[in-house]
Short mmCIF file of C-alpha atoms in Angstrom, two decimals:
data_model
loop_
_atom_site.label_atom_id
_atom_site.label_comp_id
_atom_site.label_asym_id
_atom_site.label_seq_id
_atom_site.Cartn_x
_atom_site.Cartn_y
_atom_site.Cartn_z
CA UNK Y 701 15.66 -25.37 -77.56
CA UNK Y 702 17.66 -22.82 -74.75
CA UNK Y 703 20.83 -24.31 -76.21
CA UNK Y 704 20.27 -24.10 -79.93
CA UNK Y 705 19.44 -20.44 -79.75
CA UNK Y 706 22.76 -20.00 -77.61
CA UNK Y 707 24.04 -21.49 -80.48
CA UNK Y 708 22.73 -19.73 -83.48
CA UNK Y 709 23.37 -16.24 -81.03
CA UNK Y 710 27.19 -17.67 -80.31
CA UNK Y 711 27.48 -18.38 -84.02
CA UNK Y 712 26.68 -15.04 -85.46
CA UNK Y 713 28.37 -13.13 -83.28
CA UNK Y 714 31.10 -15.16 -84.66
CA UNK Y 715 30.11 -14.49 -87.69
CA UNK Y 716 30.17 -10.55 -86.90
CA UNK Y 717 33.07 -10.17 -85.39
CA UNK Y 718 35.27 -11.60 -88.54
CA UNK Y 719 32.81 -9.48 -90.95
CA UNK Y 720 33.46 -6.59 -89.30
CA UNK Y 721 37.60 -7.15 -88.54
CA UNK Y 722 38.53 -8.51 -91.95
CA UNK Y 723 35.69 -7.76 -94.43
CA UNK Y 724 34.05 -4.53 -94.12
CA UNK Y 725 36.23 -2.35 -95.03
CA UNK Y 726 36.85 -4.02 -98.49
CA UNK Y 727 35.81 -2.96 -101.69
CA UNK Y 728 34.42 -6.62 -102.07
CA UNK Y 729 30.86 -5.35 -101.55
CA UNK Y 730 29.18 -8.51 -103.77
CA UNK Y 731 31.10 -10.51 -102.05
CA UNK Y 732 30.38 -8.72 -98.37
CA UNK Y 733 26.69 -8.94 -99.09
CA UNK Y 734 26.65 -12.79 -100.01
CA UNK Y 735 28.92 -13.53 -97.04
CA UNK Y 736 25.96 -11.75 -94.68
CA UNK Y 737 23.14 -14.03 -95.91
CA UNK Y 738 25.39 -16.99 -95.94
CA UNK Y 739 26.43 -16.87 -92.35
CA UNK Y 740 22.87 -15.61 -91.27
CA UNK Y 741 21.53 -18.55 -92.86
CA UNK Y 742 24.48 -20.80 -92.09
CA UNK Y 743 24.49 -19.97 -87.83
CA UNK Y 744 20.48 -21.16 -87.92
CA UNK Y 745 20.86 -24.02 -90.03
CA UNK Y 746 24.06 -25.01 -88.29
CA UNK Y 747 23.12 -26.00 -84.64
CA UNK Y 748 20.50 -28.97 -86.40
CA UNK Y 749 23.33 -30.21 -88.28
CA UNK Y 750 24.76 -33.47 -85.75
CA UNK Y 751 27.65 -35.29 -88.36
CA UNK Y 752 28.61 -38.60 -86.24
CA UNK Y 753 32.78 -39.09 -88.13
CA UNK Y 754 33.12 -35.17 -85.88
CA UNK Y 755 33.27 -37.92 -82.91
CA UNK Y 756 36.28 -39.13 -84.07
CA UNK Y 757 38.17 -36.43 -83.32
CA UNK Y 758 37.52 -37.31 -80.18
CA UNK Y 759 39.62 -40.43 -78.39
CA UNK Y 760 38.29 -43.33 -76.87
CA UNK Y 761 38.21 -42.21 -73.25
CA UNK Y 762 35.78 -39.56 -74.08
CA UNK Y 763 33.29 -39.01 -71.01
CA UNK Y 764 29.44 -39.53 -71.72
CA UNK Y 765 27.37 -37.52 -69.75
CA UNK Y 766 24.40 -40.20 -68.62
CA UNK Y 767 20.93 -38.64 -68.27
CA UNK Y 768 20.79 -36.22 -64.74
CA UNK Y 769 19.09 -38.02 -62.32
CA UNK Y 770 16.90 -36.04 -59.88
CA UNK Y 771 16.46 -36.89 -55.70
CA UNK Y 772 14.07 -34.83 -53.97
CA UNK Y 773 11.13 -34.36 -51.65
CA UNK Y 774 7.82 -34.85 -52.42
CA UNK Y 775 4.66 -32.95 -51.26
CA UNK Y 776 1.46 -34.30 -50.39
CA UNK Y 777 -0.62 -33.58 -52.64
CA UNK Y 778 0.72 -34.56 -56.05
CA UNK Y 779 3.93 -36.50 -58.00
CA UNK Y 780 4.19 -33.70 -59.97
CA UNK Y 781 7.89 -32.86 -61.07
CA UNK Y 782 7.53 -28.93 -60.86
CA UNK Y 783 6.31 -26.92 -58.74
CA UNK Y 784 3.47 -24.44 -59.70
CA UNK Y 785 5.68 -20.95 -60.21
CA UNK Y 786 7.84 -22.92 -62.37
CA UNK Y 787 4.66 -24.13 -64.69
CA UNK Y 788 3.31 -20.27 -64.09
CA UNK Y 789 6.82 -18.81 -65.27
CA UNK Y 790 7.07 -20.90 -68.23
CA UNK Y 791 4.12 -19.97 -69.46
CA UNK Y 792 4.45 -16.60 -68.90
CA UNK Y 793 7.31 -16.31 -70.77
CA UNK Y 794 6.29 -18.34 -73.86
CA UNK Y 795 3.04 -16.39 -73.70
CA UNK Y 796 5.70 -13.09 -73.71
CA UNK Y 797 7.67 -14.09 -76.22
CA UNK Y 798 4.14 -14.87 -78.42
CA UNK Y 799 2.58 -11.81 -77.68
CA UNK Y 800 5.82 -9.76 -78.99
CA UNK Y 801 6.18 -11.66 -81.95
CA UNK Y 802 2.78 -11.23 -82.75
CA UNK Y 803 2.98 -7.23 -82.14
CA UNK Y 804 6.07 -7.14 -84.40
CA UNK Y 805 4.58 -9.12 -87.04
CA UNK Y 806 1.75 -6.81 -86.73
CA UNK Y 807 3.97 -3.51 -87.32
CA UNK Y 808 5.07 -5.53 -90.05
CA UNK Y 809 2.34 -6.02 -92.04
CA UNK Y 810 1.16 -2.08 -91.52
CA UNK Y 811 4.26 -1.34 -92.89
CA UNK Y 812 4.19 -3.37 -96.00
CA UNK Y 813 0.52 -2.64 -96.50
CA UNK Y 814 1.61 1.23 -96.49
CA UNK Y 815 3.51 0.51 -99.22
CA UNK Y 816 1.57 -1.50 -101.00
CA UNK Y 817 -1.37 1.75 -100.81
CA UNK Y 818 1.45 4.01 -102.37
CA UNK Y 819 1.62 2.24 -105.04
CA UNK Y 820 -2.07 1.52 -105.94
CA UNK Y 821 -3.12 5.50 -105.21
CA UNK Y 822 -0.09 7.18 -107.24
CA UNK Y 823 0.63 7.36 -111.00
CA UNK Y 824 2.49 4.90 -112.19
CA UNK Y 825 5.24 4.71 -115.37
CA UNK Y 826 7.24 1.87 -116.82
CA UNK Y 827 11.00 2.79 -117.26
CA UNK Y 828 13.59 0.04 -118.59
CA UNK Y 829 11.30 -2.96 -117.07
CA UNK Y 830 10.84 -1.30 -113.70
CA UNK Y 831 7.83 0.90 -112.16
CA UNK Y 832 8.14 3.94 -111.37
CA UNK Y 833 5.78 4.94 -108.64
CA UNK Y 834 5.11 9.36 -109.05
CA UNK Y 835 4.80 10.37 -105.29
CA UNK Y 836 2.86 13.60 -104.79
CA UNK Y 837 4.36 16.27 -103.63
CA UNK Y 838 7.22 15.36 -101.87
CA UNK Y 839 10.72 14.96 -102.41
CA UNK Y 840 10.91 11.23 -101.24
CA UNK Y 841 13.10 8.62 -103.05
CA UNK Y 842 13.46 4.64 -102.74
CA UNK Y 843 12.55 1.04 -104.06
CA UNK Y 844 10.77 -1.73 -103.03
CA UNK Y 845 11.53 -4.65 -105.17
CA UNK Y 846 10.44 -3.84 -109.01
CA UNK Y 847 9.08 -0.46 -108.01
CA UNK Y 848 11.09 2.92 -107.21
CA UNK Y 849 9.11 5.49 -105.80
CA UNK Y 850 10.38 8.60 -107.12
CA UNK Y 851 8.88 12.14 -105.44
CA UNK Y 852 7.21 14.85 -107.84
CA UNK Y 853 9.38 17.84 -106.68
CA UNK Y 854 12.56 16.56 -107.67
CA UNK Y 855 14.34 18.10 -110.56
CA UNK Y 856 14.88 15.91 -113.58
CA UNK Y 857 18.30 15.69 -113.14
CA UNK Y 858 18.13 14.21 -109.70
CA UNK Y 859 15.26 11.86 -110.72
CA UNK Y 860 17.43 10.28 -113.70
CA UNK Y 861 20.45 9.89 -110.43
CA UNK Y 862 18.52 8.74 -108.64
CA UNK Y 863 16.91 5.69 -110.97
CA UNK Y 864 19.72 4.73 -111.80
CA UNK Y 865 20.68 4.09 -108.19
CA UNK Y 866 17.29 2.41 -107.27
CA UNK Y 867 17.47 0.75 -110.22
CA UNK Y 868 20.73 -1.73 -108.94
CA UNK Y 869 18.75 -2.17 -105.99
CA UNK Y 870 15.51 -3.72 -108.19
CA UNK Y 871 18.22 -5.47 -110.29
CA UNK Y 872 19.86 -7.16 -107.61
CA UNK Y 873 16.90 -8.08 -105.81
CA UNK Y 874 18.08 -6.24 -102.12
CA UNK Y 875 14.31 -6.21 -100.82
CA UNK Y 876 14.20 -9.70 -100.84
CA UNK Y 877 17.80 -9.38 -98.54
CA UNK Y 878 15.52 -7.20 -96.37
CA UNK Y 879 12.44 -8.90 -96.16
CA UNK Y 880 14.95 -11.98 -94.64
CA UNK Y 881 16.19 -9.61 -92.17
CA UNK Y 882 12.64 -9.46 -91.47
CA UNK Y 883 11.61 -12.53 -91.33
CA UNK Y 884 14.47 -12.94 -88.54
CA UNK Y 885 13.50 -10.13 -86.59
CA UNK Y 886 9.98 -11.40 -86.31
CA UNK Y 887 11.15 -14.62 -85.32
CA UNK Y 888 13.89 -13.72 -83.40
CA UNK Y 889 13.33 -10.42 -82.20
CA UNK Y 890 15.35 -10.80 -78.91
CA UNK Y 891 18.78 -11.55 -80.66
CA UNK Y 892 20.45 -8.35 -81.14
CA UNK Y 893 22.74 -9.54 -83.58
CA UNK Y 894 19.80 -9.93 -86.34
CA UNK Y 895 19.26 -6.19 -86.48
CA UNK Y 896 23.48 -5.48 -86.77
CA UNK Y 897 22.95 -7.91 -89.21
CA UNK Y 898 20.25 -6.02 -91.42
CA UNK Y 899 22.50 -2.53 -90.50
CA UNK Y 900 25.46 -3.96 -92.07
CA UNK Y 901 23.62 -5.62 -95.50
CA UNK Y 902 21.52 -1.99 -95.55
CA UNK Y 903 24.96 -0.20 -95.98
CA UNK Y 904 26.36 -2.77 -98.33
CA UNK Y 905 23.12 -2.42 -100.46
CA UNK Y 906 23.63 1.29 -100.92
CA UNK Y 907 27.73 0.72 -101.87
CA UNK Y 908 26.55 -1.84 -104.33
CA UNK Y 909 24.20 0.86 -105.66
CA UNK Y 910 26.53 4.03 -105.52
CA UNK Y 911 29.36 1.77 -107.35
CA UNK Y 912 27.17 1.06 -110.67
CA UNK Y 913 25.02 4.52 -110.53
CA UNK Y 914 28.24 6.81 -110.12
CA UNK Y 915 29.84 5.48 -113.36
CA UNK Y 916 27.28 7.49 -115.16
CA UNK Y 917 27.65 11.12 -113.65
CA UNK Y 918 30.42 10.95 -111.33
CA UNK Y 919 30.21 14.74 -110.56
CA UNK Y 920 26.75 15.34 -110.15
CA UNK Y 921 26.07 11.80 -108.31
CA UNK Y 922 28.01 14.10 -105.73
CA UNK Y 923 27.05 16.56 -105.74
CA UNK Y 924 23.48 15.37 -104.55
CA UNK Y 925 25.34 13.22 -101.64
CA UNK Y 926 26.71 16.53 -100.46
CA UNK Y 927 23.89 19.32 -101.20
CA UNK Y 928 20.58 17.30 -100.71
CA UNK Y 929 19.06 14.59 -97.88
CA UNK Y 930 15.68 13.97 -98.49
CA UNK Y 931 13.11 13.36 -95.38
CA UNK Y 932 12.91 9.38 -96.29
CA UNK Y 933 10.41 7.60 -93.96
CA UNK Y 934 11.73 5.14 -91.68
CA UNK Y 935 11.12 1.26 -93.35
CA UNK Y 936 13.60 -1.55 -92.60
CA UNK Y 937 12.48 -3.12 -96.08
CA UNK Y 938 12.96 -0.77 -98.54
CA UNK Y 939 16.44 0.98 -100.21
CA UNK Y 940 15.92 4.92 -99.34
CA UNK Y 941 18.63 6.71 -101.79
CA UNK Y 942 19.03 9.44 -99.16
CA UNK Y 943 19.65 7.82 -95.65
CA UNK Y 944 21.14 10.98 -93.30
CA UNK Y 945 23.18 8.92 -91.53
CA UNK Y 946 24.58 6.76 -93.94
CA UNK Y 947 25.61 9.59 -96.68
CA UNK Y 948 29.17 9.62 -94.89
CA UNK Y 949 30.03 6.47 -94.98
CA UNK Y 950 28.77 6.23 -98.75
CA UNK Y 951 30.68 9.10 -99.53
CA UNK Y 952 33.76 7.64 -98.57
CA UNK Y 953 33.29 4.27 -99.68
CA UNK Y 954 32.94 5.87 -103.73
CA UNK Y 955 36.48 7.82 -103.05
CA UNK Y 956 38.32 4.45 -101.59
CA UNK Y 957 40.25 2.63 -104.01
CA UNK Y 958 39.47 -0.46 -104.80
CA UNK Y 959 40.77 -3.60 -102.89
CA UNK Y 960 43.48 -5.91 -104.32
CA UNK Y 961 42.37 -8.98 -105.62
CA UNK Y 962 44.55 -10.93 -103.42
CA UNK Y 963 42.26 -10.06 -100.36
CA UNK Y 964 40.03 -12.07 -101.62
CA UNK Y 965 41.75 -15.07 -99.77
CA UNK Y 966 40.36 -13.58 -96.55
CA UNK Y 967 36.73 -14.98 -97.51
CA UNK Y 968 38.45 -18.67 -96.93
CA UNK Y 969 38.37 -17.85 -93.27
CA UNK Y 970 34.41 -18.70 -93.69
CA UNK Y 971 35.67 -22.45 -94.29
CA UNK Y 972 37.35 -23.30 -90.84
CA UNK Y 973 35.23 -21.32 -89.18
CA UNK Y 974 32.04 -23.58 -90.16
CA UNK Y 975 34.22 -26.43 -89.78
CA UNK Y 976 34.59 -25.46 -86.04
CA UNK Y 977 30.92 -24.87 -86.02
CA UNK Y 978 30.24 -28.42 -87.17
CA UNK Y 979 32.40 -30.08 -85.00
CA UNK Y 980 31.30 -27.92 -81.51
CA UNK Y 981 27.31 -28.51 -82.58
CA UNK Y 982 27.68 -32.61 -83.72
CA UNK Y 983 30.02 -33.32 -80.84
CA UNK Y 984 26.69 -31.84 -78.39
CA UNK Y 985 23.04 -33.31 -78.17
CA UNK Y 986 20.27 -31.73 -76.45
CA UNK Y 987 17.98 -33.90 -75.83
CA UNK Y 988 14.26 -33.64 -75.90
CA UNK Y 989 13.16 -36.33 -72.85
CA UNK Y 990 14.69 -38.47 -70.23
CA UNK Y 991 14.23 -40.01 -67.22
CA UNK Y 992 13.65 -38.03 -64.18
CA UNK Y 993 13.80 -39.64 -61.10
CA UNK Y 994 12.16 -38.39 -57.74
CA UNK Y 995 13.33 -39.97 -54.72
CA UNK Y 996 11.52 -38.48 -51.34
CA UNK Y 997 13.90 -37.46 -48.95
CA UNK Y 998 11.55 -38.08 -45.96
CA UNK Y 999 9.80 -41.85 -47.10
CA UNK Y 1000 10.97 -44.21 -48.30
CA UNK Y 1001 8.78 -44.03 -51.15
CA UNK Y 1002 9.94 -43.83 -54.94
CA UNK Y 1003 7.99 -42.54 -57.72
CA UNK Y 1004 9.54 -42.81 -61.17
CA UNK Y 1005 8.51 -40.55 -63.92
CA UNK Y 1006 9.33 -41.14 -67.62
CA UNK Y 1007 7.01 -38.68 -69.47
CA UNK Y 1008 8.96 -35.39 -68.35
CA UNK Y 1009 10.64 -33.33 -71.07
CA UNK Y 1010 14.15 -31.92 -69.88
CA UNK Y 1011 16.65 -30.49 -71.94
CA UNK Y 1012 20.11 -32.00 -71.02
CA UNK Y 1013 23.31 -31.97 -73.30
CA UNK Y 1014 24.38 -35.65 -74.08
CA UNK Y 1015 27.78 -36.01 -75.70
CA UNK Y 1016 28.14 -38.42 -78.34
CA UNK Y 1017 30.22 -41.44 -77.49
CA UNK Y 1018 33.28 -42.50 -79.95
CA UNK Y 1019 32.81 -46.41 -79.04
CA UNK Y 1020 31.45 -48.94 -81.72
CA UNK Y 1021 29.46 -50.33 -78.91
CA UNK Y 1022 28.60 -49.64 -75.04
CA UNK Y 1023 29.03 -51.44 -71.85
CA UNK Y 1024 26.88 -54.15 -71.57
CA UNK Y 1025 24.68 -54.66 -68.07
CA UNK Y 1026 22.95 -58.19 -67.54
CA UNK Y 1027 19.78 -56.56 -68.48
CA UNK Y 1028 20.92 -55.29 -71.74
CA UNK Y 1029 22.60 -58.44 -73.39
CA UNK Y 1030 20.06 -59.46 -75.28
CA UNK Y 1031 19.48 -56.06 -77.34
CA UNK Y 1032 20.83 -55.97 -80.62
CA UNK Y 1033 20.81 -52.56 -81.62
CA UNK Y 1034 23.33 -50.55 -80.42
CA UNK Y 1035 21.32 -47.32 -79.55
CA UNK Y 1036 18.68 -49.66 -77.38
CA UNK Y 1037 21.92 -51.09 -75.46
CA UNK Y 1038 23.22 -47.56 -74.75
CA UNK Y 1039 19.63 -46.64 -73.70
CA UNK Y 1040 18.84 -49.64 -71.60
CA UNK Y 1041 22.64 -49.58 -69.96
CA UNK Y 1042 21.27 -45.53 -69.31
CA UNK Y 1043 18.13 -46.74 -67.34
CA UNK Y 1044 19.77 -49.22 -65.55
CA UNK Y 1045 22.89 -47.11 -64.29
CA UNK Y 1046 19.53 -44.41 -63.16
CA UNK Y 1047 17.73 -47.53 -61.27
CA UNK Y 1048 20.73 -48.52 -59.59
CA UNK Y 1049 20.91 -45.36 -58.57
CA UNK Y 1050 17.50 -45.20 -57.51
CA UNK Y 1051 17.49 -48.15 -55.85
CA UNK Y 1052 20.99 -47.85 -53.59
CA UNK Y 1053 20.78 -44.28 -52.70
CA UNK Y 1054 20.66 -43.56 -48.78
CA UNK Y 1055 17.88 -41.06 -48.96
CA UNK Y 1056 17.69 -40.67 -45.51
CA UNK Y 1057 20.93 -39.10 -45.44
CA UNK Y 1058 19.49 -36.07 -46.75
CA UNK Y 1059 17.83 -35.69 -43.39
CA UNK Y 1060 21.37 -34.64 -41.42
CA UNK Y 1061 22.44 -32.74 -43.89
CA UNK Y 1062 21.96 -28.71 -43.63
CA UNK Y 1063 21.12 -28.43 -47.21
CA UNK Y 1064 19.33 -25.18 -48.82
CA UNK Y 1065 16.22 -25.45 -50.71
CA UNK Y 1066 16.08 -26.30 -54.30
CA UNK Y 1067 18.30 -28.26 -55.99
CA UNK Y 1068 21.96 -29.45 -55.06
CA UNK Y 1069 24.01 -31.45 -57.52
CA UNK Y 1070 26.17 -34.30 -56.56
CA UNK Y 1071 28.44 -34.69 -60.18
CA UNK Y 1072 29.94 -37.96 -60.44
CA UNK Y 1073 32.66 -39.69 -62.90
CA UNK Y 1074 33.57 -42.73 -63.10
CA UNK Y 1075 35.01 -46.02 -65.51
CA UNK Y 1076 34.57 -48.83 -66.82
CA UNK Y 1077 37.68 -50.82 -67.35
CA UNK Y 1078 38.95 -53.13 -70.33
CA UNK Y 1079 37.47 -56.20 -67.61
CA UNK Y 1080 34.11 -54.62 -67.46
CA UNK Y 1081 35.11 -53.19 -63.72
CA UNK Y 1082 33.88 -50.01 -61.60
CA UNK Y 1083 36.85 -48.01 -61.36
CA UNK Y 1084 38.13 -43.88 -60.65
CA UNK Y 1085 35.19 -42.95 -59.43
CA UNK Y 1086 35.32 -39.47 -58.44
CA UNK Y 1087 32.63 -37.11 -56.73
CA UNK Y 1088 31.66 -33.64 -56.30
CA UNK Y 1089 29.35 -32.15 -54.05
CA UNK Y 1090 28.75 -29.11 -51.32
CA UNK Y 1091 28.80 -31.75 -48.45
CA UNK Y 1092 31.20 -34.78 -48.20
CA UNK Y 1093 29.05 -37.06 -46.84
CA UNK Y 1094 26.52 -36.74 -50.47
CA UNK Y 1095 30.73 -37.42 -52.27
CA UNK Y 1096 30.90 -40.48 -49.99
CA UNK Y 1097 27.75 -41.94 -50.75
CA UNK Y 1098 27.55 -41.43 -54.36
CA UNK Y 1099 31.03 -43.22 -54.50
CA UNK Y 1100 29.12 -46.15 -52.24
CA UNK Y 1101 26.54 -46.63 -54.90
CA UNK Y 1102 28.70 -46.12 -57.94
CA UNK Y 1103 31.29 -48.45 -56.80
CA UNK Y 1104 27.63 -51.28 -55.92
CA UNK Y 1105 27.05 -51.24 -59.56
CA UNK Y 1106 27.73 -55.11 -60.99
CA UNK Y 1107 30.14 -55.87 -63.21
CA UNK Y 1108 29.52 -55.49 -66.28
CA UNK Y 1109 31.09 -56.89 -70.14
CA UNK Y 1110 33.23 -53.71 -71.65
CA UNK Y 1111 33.13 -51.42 -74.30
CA UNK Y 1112 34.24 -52.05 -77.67
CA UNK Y 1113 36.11 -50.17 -79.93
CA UNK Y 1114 37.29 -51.55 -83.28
CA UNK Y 1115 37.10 -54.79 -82.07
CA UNK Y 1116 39.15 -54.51 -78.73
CA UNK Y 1117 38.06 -54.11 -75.18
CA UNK Y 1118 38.39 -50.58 -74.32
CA UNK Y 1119 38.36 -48.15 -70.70
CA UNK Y 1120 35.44 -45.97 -70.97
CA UNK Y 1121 34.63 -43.16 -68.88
CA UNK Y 1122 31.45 -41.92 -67.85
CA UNK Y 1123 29.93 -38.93 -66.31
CA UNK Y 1124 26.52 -39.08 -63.77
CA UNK Y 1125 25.08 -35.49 -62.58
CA UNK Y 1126 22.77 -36.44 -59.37
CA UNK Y 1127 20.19 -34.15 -58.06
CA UNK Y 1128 18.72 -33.55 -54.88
CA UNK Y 1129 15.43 -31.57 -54.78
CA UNK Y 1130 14.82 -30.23 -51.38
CA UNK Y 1131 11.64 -28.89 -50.49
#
């Protein structure tokens, strides 16, 4: 789950970062605003989507990264795979992350409920299909959907402005742009990008808006930019016509002339971009479960665990079909014999490992990875196996075990005998 929200994060600020080099400053605001909600959409959807011909693009020698197995010390008083602060931080922060979301949902609905009280204790008129909401004594202006709120001491100049502004917004349907945003944020209220997000489709909302409303009065549209800001109250969800901060930027955004058609084409970037996005997220796995393995460091005991949940990032393999181990042969699907040739690489290991050599070895607490490589040759051989470790002597001995493992009959790819390389990450957990 860690590793599809790096992904969605990763994505967007992707996403961002063209938006904001190549886009924003175009005239293209229909376009700007569709290409937001695409690629907000696009960078959550994106990291679920695994397409298995992306593998191709990958060659034959490919490594596989096997499930990580874990050696370590046991204590006396229970198998269990984690220790009790790492149970007690886990649930702190998913309690955390809970309690937030529940306290910005909350804000939420007070919000929306706010509005929703506006409307049912103020006059009410129907204008051109839309309601307009009469606010009492105050000079407020903005829309919520179907209904622009409209404040009782504005002249009758600025009121027919103004609906015509807040009437592109109702229109075009920008609160339900918004109320997205909004969803995110509730959801996702620790990603940054989702509020730069709603910033950006805000200001794009109010170009749309200034673009149709200014054809009507061009000089006294304005003239209210320039002489008035109303006090709007602060509400992610609805279009305020006066925003202080944006008036600026709206300002110059009516004077720019319009953008040439042909930088349209720069919109295409969109298309490589989630090409690249396809290929990075189906060419990566994470896994849900897999075998962890606890070997004690002081016994000789073994204790073999197959209900813990990991997450671990399995590459998938560009082969037709995997090396085949004795104890796989007679599977007939293919995804069983990659499994079972999985479990029976993590036995081996299990099974050959000199735990006692943990026991001469100054090692720190916690855990230290030994990450092997290795091949299997067109003959179904052992072959460049290659080790990394803090201490030579773990190198040396994963090699040992590695090297032990039978041969085996070869991959196959397209019908010939192929080399395939793998890749083994070995734990110890020291205690």
């Amino acid at each position: 789950m860690l590793y599809l929200i790096f992904q969605c994060i990763l994505f967007q600020l992707l996403f961002l970062i063209v938006y904001d080099l190549f886009l924003k400053r175009n005239t293209f605001f229909s376009y700007n605003r569709w290409y937001l909600l695409i690629t907000s959409a696009l960078s959550i959807v994106i990291p679920f989507i695994k397409i298995d011909s992306f593998n191709t693009l990958l060659d034959s020698n490919s490594i596989i990264v096997l499930p990580e197995i874990v050696l370590g010390s046991l204590n006396n008083q229970s198998n269990t795979n984690y220790s009790d602060d790492t149970v007690v931080s886990l649930m702190t922060v998913a309690n955390g992350y809970v309690l937030i979301t529940i306290i910005i949902f909350s804000v939420f609905v007070i919000k929306l409920f706010k509005i929703l009280k506006l409307i049912h204790q103020n006059p009410k008129t129907i204008q051109d299909n839309l309601t307009i909401v009469h606010l009492k004594e105050t000079n407020t202006a903005f829309s919520f959907f179907n209904f622009i709120f409209l404040g009782d001491t504005l002249s009758s100049t600025e009121r027919q402005s103004i609906f015509e502004h807040e009437k592109i917004h109702a229109i075009q349907k920008h609160s339900i742009d918004l109320l997205w945003f909004e969803v995110l944020k509730i959801v996702l209220w620790f990603n940054p990008l989702v509020y730069a997000y709603q910033i950006r489709i805000s200001n794009i909302h109010e170009y749309l808006a200034d673009q149709k409303a200014v054809k009507t009065s061009k000089s006294e549209y304005y003239q209210q930019l320039l002489q008035q800001v109303f006090s709007v109250k602060t509400c992610a969800f609805i279009n305020p016509f006066f925003k202080q901060s944006l008036i600026k930027k709206r300002i110059i955004m009516l004077q720019k002339s319009k953008t040439k058609q042909s930088h349209v084409v720069k919109y295409l970037l969109l298309v490589p971009m989630v090409l690249g996005m396809l290929v990075y997220s189906s060419c990566s796995n994470e896994t849900e479960s897999y075998q962890e393995a606890i070997v004690s460091v002081k016994t000789e005991k073994i204790v073999v665990n197959d209900s813990t949940s990991l997450d671990v990032d399995i590459p998938f393999s560009t082969i037709d079909q995997a090396p085949l181990l004795e104890a796989c042969k007679t599977l007939v699907d293919k995804d069983q014999q990659k499994k079972c040739f999985s479990e029976e690489v993590s036995k081996h290991v299990l099974n050959n490992f000199n735990t006692k050599l943990a026991d001469n070895l100054d090692l720190k607490k916690g855990l230290t990875k030994v990450y092997v490589s290795f091949k299997i040759s067109k003959t179904g051989a052992i072959i460049d196996v290659i080790s990394r470790a803090v201490h030579p002597d773990l190198e040396s001995e994963a090699n040992r075990v590695i090297n032990s493992l039978p041969k085996m009959t070869p991959g196959m790819h397209e019908g010939k005998a192929v080399a395939v390389a793998y890749g083994l990450p070995i734990a110890f957990k020291i205690k």
